[in-house]
PDB file of C-alpha atoms in Angstrom:
ATOM      1  CA  UNK A   1    -344.445 157.926-191.250  1.00 61.00           C
ATOM      2  CA  UNK A   2    -342.373 155.639-189.040  1.00 67.00           C
ATOM      3  CA  UNK A   3    -339.112 157.287-190.111  1.00 74.00           C
ATOM      4  CA  UNK A   4    -340.336 160.755-189.140  1.00 74.00           C
ATOM      5  CA  UNK A   5    -341.629 159.489-185.794  1.00 73.00           C
ATOM      6  CA  UNK A   6    -338.246 157.912-185.041  1.00 76.00           C
ATOM      7  CA  UNK A   7    -336.443 161.151-185.938  1.00 82.00           C
ATOM      8  CA  UNK A   8    -338.704 163.199-183.665  1.00 81.00           C
ATOM      9  CA  UNK A   9    -338.164 160.733-180.819  1.00 84.00           C
ATOM     10  CA  UNK A  10    -334.385 160.959-181.223  1.00 88.00           C
ATOM     11  CA  UNK A  11    -334.557 164.769-181.245  1.00 89.00           C
ATOM     12  CA  UNK A  12    -336.638 164.733-178.051  1.00 89.00           C
ATOM     13  CA  UNK A  13    -334.080 162.491-176.338  1.00 90.00           C
ATOM     14  CA  UNK A  14    -331.241 164.824-177.336  1.00 93.00           C
ATOM     15  CA  UNK A  15    -333.091 167.895-176.062  1.00 93.00           C
ATOM     16  CA  UNK A  16    -333.941 166.239-172.740  1.00 93.00           C
ATOM     17  CA  UNK A  17    -330.311 165.129-172.416  1.00 93.00           C
ATOM     18  CA  UNK A  18    -329.280 168.762-172.896  1.00 95.00           C
ATOM     19  CA  UNK A  19    -331.574 169.786-170.011  1.00 95.00           C
ATOM     20  CA  UNK A  20    -329.955 167.128-167.850  1.00 94.00           C
ATOM     21  CA  UNK A  21    -326.513 168.412-168.869  1.00 95.00           C
ATOM     22  CA  UNK A  22    -327.417 172.009-167.970  1.00 95.00           C
ATOM     23  CA  UNK A  23    -328.670 170.811-164.602  1.00 94.00           C
ATOM     24  CA  UNK A  24    -325.447 168.955-163.826  1.00 93.00           C
ATOM     25  CA  UNK A  25    -323.372 171.982-164.804  1.00 94.00           C
ATOM     26  CA  UNK A  26    -325.317 173.904-162.149  1.00 94.00           C
ATOM     27  CA  UNK A  27    -324.817 171.161-159.559  1.00 93.00           C
ATOM     28  CA  UNK A  28    -321.069 171.206-160.212  1.00 91.00           C
ATOM     29  CA  UNK A  29    -321.035 174.987-159.708  1.00 90.00           C
ATOM     30  CA  UNK A  30    -320.126 175.620-163.331  1.00 91.00           C
ATOM     31  CA  UNK A  31    -323.370 177.474-164.090  1.00 91.00           C
ATOM     32  CA  UNK A  32    -325.121 180.197-162.099  1.00 93.00           C
ATOM     33  CA  UNK A  33    -328.618 179.711-160.723  1.00 94.00           C
ATOM     34  CA  UNK A  34    -329.891 182.686-162.702  1.00 94.00           C
ATOM     35  CA  UNK A  35    -329.023 180.824-165.914  1.00 95.00           C
ATOM     36  CA  UNK A  36    -331.163 177.859-164.852  1.00 95.00           C
ATOM     37  CA  UNK A  37    -333.959 180.259-163.961  1.00 95.00           C
ATOM     38  CA  UNK A  38    -333.627 181.969-167.340  1.00 94.00           C
ATOM     39  CA  UNK A  39    -333.859 178.666-169.207  1.00 95.00           C
ATOM     40  CA  UNK A  40    -336.991 177.676-167.278  1.00 95.00           C
ATOM     41  CA  UNK A  41    -338.599 181.039-167.967  1.00 93.00           C
ATOM     42  CA  UNK A  42    -337.897 180.664-171.676  1.00 93.00           C
ATOM     43  CA  UNK A  43    -339.426 177.180-171.655  1.00 94.00           C
ATOM     44  CA  UNK A  44    -342.629 177.641-169.660  1.00 92.00           C
ATOM     45  CA  UNK A  45    -342.623 181.188-168.263  1.00 84.00           C
ATOM     46  CA  UNK A  46    -345.182 183.841-169.189  1.00 77.00           C
ATOM     47  CA  UNK A  47    -343.001 184.918-172.120  1.00 70.00           C
ATOM     48  CA  UNK A  48    -343.302 181.394-173.535  1.00 62.00           C
ATOM     49  CA  UNK A  49    -347.013 182.010-174.157  1.00 67.00           C
ATOM     50  CA  UNK A  50    -350.168 180.946-172.365  1.00 78.00           C
ATOM     51  CA  UNK A  51    -349.654 177.297-173.340  1.00 88.00           C
ATOM     52  CA  UNK A  52    -346.054 176.352-174.231  1.00 91.00           C
ATOM     53  CA  UNK A  53    -345.342 173.351-176.422  1.00 91.00           C
ATOM     54  CA  UNK A  54    -345.557 170.014-174.663  1.00 92.00           C
ATOM     55  CA  UNK A  55    -341.885 169.311-175.367  1.00 93.00           C
ATOM     56  CA  UNK A  56    -340.986 172.545-173.553  1.00 94.00           C
ATOM     57  CA  UNK A  57    -342.967 171.372-170.529  1.00 95.00           C
ATOM     58  CA  UNK A  58    -341.092 168.050-170.508  1.00 95.00           C
ATOM     59  CA  UNK A  59    -337.793 169.945-170.767  1.00 96.00           C
ATOM     60  CA  UNK A  60    -338.689 172.132-167.794  1.00 96.00           C
ATOM     61  CA  UNK A  61    -339.654 169.071-165.747  1.00 96.00           C
ATOM     62  CA  UNK A  62    -336.367 167.333-166.596  1.00 95.00           C
ATOM     63  CA  UNK A  63    -334.316 170.401-165.656  1.00 96.00           C
ATOM     64  CA  UNK A  64    -336.151 170.955-162.357  1.00 96.00           C
ATOM     65  CA  UNK A  65    -335.814 167.280-161.438  1.00 94.00           C
ATOM     66  CA  UNK A  66    -332.070 167.440-162.152  1.00 94.00           C
ATOM     67  CA  UNK A  67    -331.338 170.546-160.048  1.00 95.00           C
ATOM     68  CA  UNK A  68    -333.925 169.510-157.435  1.00 92.00           C
ATOM     69  CA  UNK A  69    -333.028 170.072-153.806  1.00 93.00           C
ATOM     70  CA  UNK A  70    -329.937 172.194-154.513  1.00 94.00           C
ATOM     71  CA  UNK A  71    -331.843 174.808-156.535  1.00 95.00           C
ATOM     72  CA  UNK A  72    -334.858 174.614-154.195  1.00 93.00           C
ATOM     73  CA  UNK A  73    -332.683 175.356-151.143  1.00 93.00           C
ATOM     74  CA  UNK A  74    -331.324 178.506-152.789  1.00 92.00           C
ATOM     75  CA  UNK A  75    -332.924 181.713-151.405  1.00 92.00           C
ATOM     76  CA  UNK A  76    -333.960 182.761-154.911  1.00 92.00           C
ATOM     77  CA  UNK A  77    -334.441 179.307-156.377  1.00 93.00           C
ATOM     78  CA  UNK A  78    -337.000 178.067-153.820  1.00 94.00           C
ATOM     79  CA  UNK A  79    -339.644 180.761-154.440  1.00 95.00           C
ATOM     80  CA  UNK A  80    -339.097 180.460-158.178  1.00 95.00           C
ATOM     81  CA  UNK A  81    -339.726 176.686-158.031  1.00 95.00           C
ATOM     82  CA  UNK A  82    -342.963 177.324-156.116  1.00 95.00           C
ATOM     83  CA  UNK A  83    -344.256 179.709-158.794  1.00 94.00           C
ATOM     84  CA  UNK A  84    -343.108 177.394-161.579  1.00 94.00           C
ATOM     85  CA  UNK A  85    -344.927 174.375-160.113  1.00 95.00           C
ATOM     86  CA  UNK A  86    -348.119 176.425-159.734  1.00 93.00           C
ATOM     87  CA  UNK A  87    -347.902 177.362-163.407  1.00 92.00           C
ATOM     88  CA  UNK A  88    -347.263 173.761-164.430  1.00 93.00           C
ATOM     89  CA  UNK A  89    -350.234 172.561-162.356  1.00 92.00           C
ATOM     90  CA  UNK A  90    -352.438 175.084-164.167  1.00 90.00           C
ATOM     91  CA  UNK A  91    -351.534 173.357-167.433  1.00 89.00           C
ATOM     92  CA  UNK A  92    -353.285 170.152-166.343  1.00 89.00           C
ATOM     93  CA  UNK A  93    -356.617 169.599-168.063  1.00 87.00           C
ATOM     94  CA  UNK A  94    -355.593 171.731-171.035  1.00 84.00           C
ATOM     95  CA  UNK A  95    -354.270 170.464-174.371  1.00 86.00           C
ATOM     96  CA  UNK A  96    -351.475 168.300-172.967  1.00 90.00           C
ATOM     97  CA  UNK A  97    -351.240 164.516-173.026  1.00 90.00           C
ATOM     98  CA  UNK A  98    -351.927 162.313-170.017  1.00 89.00           C
ATOM     99  CA  UNK A  99    -348.218 161.437-169.895  1.00 89.00           C
ATOM    100  CA  UNK A 100    -347.348 165.128-169.585  1.00 92.00           C
ATOM    101  CA  UNK A 101    -349.901 165.708-166.831  1.00 92.00           C
ATOM    102  CA  UNK A 102    -348.607 162.678-164.909  1.00 91.00           C
ATOM    103  CA  UNK A 103    -345.053 164.014-165.202  1.00 93.00           C
ATOM    104  CA  UNK A 104    -346.201 167.343-163.722  1.00 94.00           C
ATOM    105  CA  UNK A 105    -347.925 165.552-160.844  1.00 94.00           C
ATOM    106  CA  UNK A 106    -344.850 163.387-160.214  1.00 93.00           C
ATOM    107  CA  UNK A 107    -342.658 166.481-160.035  1.00 95.00           C
ATOM    108  CA  UNK A 108    -345.022 168.151-157.564  1.00 95.00           C
ATOM    109  CA  UNK A 109    -345.093 165.002-155.416  1.00 94.00           C
ATOM    110  CA  UNK A 110    -341.294 164.790-155.561  1.00 93.00           C
ATOM    111  CA  UNK A 111    -340.959 168.255-154.090  1.00 94.00           C
ATOM    112  CA  UNK A 112    -343.472 167.474-151.354  1.00 93.00           C
ATOM    113  CA  UNK A 113    -341.310 164.448-150.506  1.00 91.00           C
ATOM    114  CA  UNK A 114    -338.298 166.776-150.026  1.00 91.00           C
ATOM    115  CA  UNK A 115    -336.891 165.551-153.362  1.00 92.00           C
ATOM    116  CA  UNK A 116    -336.354 162.035-152.010  1.00 90.00           C
ATOM    117  CA  UNK A 117    -337.184 159.381-154.587  1.00 83.00           C
ATOM    118  CA  UNK A 118    -336.839 155.633-154.907  1.00 71.00           C
ATOM    119  CA  UNK A 119    -334.636 154.100-157.591  1.00 66.00           C
ATOM    120  CA  UNK A 120    -334.208 150.465-158.471  1.00 56.00           C
ATOM    121  CA  UNK A 121    -331.001 148.937-157.163  1.00 56.00           C
ATOM    122  CA  UNK A 122    -329.387 146.090-159.038  1.00 55.00           C
ATOM    123  CA  UNK A 123    -328.261 143.393-156.610  1.00 54.00           C
ATOM    124  CA  UNK A 124    -325.919 140.572-157.552  1.00 59.00           C
ATOM    125  CA  UNK A 125    -327.758 137.249-157.279  1.00 59.00           C
ATOM    126  CA  UNK A 126    -327.019 133.620-157.863  1.00 66.00           C
ATOM    127  CA  UNK A 127    -328.817 131.734-160.633  1.00 65.00           C
ATOM    128  CA  UNK A 128    -330.961 129.979-158.013  1.00 68.00           C
ATOM    129  CA  UNK A 129    -332.022 133.308-156.476  1.00 61.00           C
ATOM    130  CA  UNK A 130    -332.882 134.657-159.919  1.00 59.00           C
ATOM    131  CA  UNK A 131    -335.115 131.659-160.612  1.00 59.00           C
ATOM    132  CA  UNK A 132    -336.839 132.109-157.246  1.00 62.00           C
ATOM    133  CA  UNK A 133    -337.450 135.821-157.894  1.00 58.00           C
ATOM    134  CA  UNK A 134    -338.993 135.016-161.263  1.00 56.00           C
ATOM    135  CA  UNK A 135    -341.647 132.934-159.460  1.00 55.00           C
ATOM    136  CA  UNK A 136    -342.690 135.561-156.913  1.00 53.00           C
ATOM    137  CA  UNK A 137    -343.513 139.262-156.765  1.00 47.00           C
ATOM    138  CA  UNK A 138    -342.220 142.036-154.558  1.00 49.00           C
ATOM    139  CA  UNK A 139    -338.521 141.198-154.796  1.00 50.00           C
ATOM    140  CA  UNK A 140    -337.340 144.463-156.351  1.00 52.00           C
ATOM    141  CA  UNK A 141    -334.795 146.255-154.180  1.00 56.00           C
ATOM    142  CA  UNK A 142    -334.890 150.051-154.014  1.00 55.00           C
ATOM    143  CA  UNK A 143    -332.521 152.779-152.853  1.00 64.00           C
ATOM    144  CA  UNK A 144    -333.527 156.272-151.803  1.00 72.00           C
ATOM    145  CA  UNK A 145    -331.748 159.152-153.503  1.00 76.00           C
ATOM    146  CA  UNK A 146    -332.180 162.912-153.296  1.00 81.00           C
ATOM    147  CA  UNK A 147    -332.964 164.515-156.639  1.00 83.00           C
ATOM    148  CA  UNK A 148    -330.655 167.416-157.389  1.00 79.00           C
ATOM    149  CA  UNK A 149    -328.118 166.698-154.646  1.00 85.00           C
ATOM    150  CA  UNK A 150    -324.644 168.032-155.385  1.00 81.00           C
ATOM    151  CA  UNK A 151    -321.966 165.489-156.329  1.00 78.00           C
ATOM    152  CA  UNK A 152    -319.743 164.473-153.432  1.00 66.00           C
ATOM    153  CA  UNK A 153    -316.716 166.110-155.014  1.00 56.00           C
ATOM    154  CA  UNK A 154    -318.323 169.556-155.226  1.00 57.00           C
ATOM    155  CA  UNK A 155    -317.334 171.133-151.936  1.00 50.00           C
ATOM    156  CA  UNK A 156    -314.894 173.708-150.697  1.00 47.00           C
ATOM    157  CA  UNK A 157    -311.606 172.308-149.507  1.00 45.00           C
ATOM    158  CA  UNK A 158    -308.212 173.864-148.847  1.00 45.00           C
ATOM    159  CA  UNK A 159    -305.261 172.368-150.706  1.00 46.00           C
ATOM    160  CA  UNK A 160    -302.823 170.395-148.629  1.00 44.00           C
ATOM    161  CA  UNK A 161    -299.479 172.002-147.918  1.00 45.00           C
ATOM    162  CA  UNK A 162    -296.849 171.236-150.523  1.00 43.00           C
ATOM    163  CA  UNK A 163    -294.977 168.052-149.767  1.00 43.00           C
ATOM    164  CA  UNK A 164    -297.161 167.200-146.741  1.00 45.00           C
ATOM    165  CA  UNK A 165    -298.714 163.763-146.727  1.00 47.00           C
ATOM    166  CA  UNK A 166    -302.488 163.775-146.240  1.00 55.00           C
ATOM    167  CA  UNK A 167    -305.054 161.033-145.876  1.00 69.00           C
ATOM    168  CA  UNK A 168    -306.685 160.110-149.173  1.00 78.00           C
ATOM    169  CA  UNK A 169    -310.478 160.020-149.192  1.00 82.00           C
ATOM    170  CA  UNK A 170    -310.983 156.759-151.058  1.00 86.00           C
ATOM    171  CA  UNK A 171    -314.686 157.369-151.714  1.00 86.00           C
ATOM    172  CA  UNK A 172    -313.927 160.610-153.570  1.00 85.00           C
ATOM    173  CA  UNK A 173    -311.097 159.046-155.559  1.00 87.00           C
ATOM    174  CA  UNK A 174    -313.371 156.186-156.595  1.00 87.00           C
ATOM    175  CA  UNK A 175    -316.092 158.677-157.505  1.00 86.00           C
ATOM    176  CA  UNK A 176    -313.729 160.349-159.991  1.00 86.00           C
ATOM    177  CA  UNK A 177    -313.277 157.219-162.090  1.00 86.00           C
ATOM    178  CA  UNK A 178    -316.870 156.059-161.586  1.00 86.00           C
ATOM    179  CA  UNK A 179    -318.173 159.355-162.961  1.00 85.00           C
ATOM    180  CA  UNK A 180    -315.796 158.953-165.911  1.00 87.00           C
ATOM    181  CA  UNK A 181    -316.908 155.356-166.494  1.00 86.00           C
ATOM    182  CA  UNK A 182    -320.467 156.642-166.729  1.00 82.00           C
ATOM    183  CA  UNK A 183    -320.104 159.756-168.898  1.00 82.00           C
ATOM    184  CA  UNK A 184    -316.569 159.333-170.363  1.00 84.00           C
ATOM    185  CA  UNK A 185    -316.089 163.083-170.070  1.00 86.00           C
ATOM    186  CA  UNK A 186    -312.333 163.671-170.011  1.00 88.00           C
ATOM    187  CA  UNK A 187    -312.647 167.343-169.056  1.00 86.00           C
ATOM    188  CA  UNK A 188    -314.824 166.536-166.054  1.00 85.00           C
ATOM    189  CA  UNK A 189    -312.442 163.742-165.026  1.00 88.00           C
ATOM    190  CA  UNK A 190    -309.574 166.224-165.022  1.00 88.00           C
ATOM    191  CA  UNK A 191    -311.584 168.762-163.023  1.00 86.00           C
ATOM    192  CA  UNK A 192    -312.775 166.153-160.495  1.00 85.00           C
ATOM    193  CA  UNK A 193    -309.194 164.983-159.976  1.00 87.00           C
ATOM    194  CA  UNK A 194    -308.016 168.554-159.439  1.00 85.00           C
ATOM    195  CA  UNK A 195    -310.731 168.998-156.826  1.00 82.00           C
ATOM    196  CA  UNK A 196    -309.127 166.238-154.760  1.00 83.00           C
ATOM    197  CA  UNK A 197    -306.228 168.637-154.067  1.00 82.00           C
ATOM    198  CA  UNK A 198    -303.690 165.832-153.840  1.00 82.00           C
ATOM    199  CA  UNK A 199    -300.110 166.558-152.899  1.00 80.00           C
ATOM    200  CA  UNK A 200    -297.233 164.592-154.399  1.00 76.00           C
ATOM    201  CA  UNK A 201    -296.965 162.436-151.298  1.00 76.00           C
ATOM    202  CA  UNK A 202    -300.585 161.251-151.546  1.00 83.00           C
ATOM    203  CA  UNK A 203    -300.781 160.919-155.333  1.00 86.00           C
ATOM    204  CA  UNK A 204    -299.497 157.326-155.330  1.00 85.00           C
ATOM    205  CA  UNK A 205    -302.064 156.409-152.672  1.00 87.00           C
ATOM    206  CA  UNK A 206    -304.858 157.806-154.834  1.00 88.00           C
ATOM    207  CA  UNK A 207    -303.603 155.926-157.899  1.00 88.00           C
ATOM    208  CA  UNK A 208    -303.506 152.724-155.848  1.00 89.00           C
ATOM    209  CA  UNK A 209    -307.166 153.285-154.916  1.00 88.00           C
ATOM    210  CA  UNK A 210    -308.029 153.693-158.602  1.00 87.00           C
ATOM    211  CA  UNK A 211    -306.183 150.505-159.525  1.00 87.00           C
ATOM    212  CA  UNK A 212    -308.004 148.566-156.787  1.00 86.00           C
ATOM    213  CA  UNK A 213    -311.272 149.872-158.178  1.00 82.00           C
ATOM    214  CA  UNK A 214    -310.236 148.447-161.542  1.00 83.00           C
ATOM    215  CA  UNK A 215    -309.577 145.052-159.977  1.00 83.00           C
ATOM    216  CA  UNK A 216    -313.106 145.208-158.579  1.00 83.00           C
ATOM    217  CA  UNK A 217    -314.475 145.275-162.113  1.00 81.00           C
ATOM    218  CA  UNK A 218    -314.581 148.896-163.275  1.00 79.00           C
ATOM    219  CA  UNK A 219    -313.598 148.594-166.930  1.00 83.00           C
ATOM    220  CA  UNK A 220    -312.663 152.240-167.623  1.00 84.00           C
ATOM    221  CA  UNK A 221    -309.840 152.471-165.052  1.00 85.00           C
ATOM    222  CA  UNK A 222    -306.935 152.069-167.549  1.00 88.00           C
ATOM    223  CA  UNK A 223    -308.472 154.672-169.858  1.00 89.00           C
ATOM    224  CA  UNK A 224    -309.031 157.062-166.940  1.00 88.00           C
ATOM    225  CA  UNK A 225    -305.410 156.764-165.788  1.00 89.00           C
ATOM    226  CA  UNK A 226    -304.196 157.293-169.345  1.00 90.00           C
ATOM    227  CA  UNK A 227    -306.209 160.528-169.576  1.00 89.00           C
ATOM    228  CA  UNK A 228    -304.871 161.755-166.228  1.00 90.00           C
ATOM    229  CA  UNK A 229    -301.273 161.032-167.227  1.00 89.00           C
ATOM    230  CA  UNK A 230    -301.674 162.676-170.643  1.00 89.00           C
ATOM    231  CA  UNK A 231    -303.193 165.763-169.035  1.00 86.00           C
ATOM    232  CA  UNK A 232    -300.356 165.895-166.487  1.00 85.00           C
ATOM    233  CA  UNK A 233    -302.669 165.346-163.506  1.00 86.00           C
ATOM    234  CA  UNK A 234    -300.849 162.164-162.508  1.00 87.00           C
ATOM    235  CA  UNK A 235    -297.136 161.409-162.803  1.00 86.00           C
ATOM    236  CA  UNK A 236    -296.320 158.245-164.728  1.00 81.00           C
ATOM    237  CA  UNK A 237    -293.994 157.219-161.885  1.00 80.00           C
ATOM    238  CA  UNK A 238    -296.980 157.325-159.488  1.00 76.00           C
ATOM    239  CA  UNK A 239    -298.768 154.757-161.661  1.00 75.00           C
ATOM    240  CA  UNK A 240    -295.676 152.568-161.917  1.00 71.00           C
ATOM    241  CA  UNK A 241    -295.041 152.566-158.176  1.00 70.00           C
ATOM    242  CA  UNK A 242    -298.682 152.201-157.015  1.00 62.00           C
TER     243      UNK A 242
END
């Protein structure tokens, strides 16, 4: 029935989103590598049976793609990924769909490419340029990204001395609100802002950067500032004087 098929599709999307979430927790150093390894073993390891369910294979692929280069560069993660990919390749030609086998091959190719993949980049165009592109092929613009790279904000940094003015890294400040605009996760916004290690003297500078980002078209800036003020990460006076 169509209703049952729609329900199963929605459940699959939720489960894959959970794999993506687990992967990003690892990338933000909020989850240990052994937890990721344990999840993968449960999904497609020997204990999962000779032939795990196809959904479990898709989940493993999504998780590996999310943690990508970071997990692969780990002394324990790299060898585990090698064994996992060998097991996934052995599944090809069995009872799985062509889509599943292609996903396995894509993951293997992604690792061979050092986890570098192409993603479509949206470029602002005039109406005339849009009409021209519609009449010819090969106009898609791509960016190269590294699958499983850690977010820019996840790095060790010593807090600035109390009361000492320090230069504000505008790219990291912008990343805070851009992440929030994408996932609207208030807890992660608070944690990302804390990771900036701003002193009182540089707080107003950071708020000014956020406000400029709002003027550039980021719609969630007012909501982000409201969350930061409510959670006592930003003084209201810093917003008023920025």
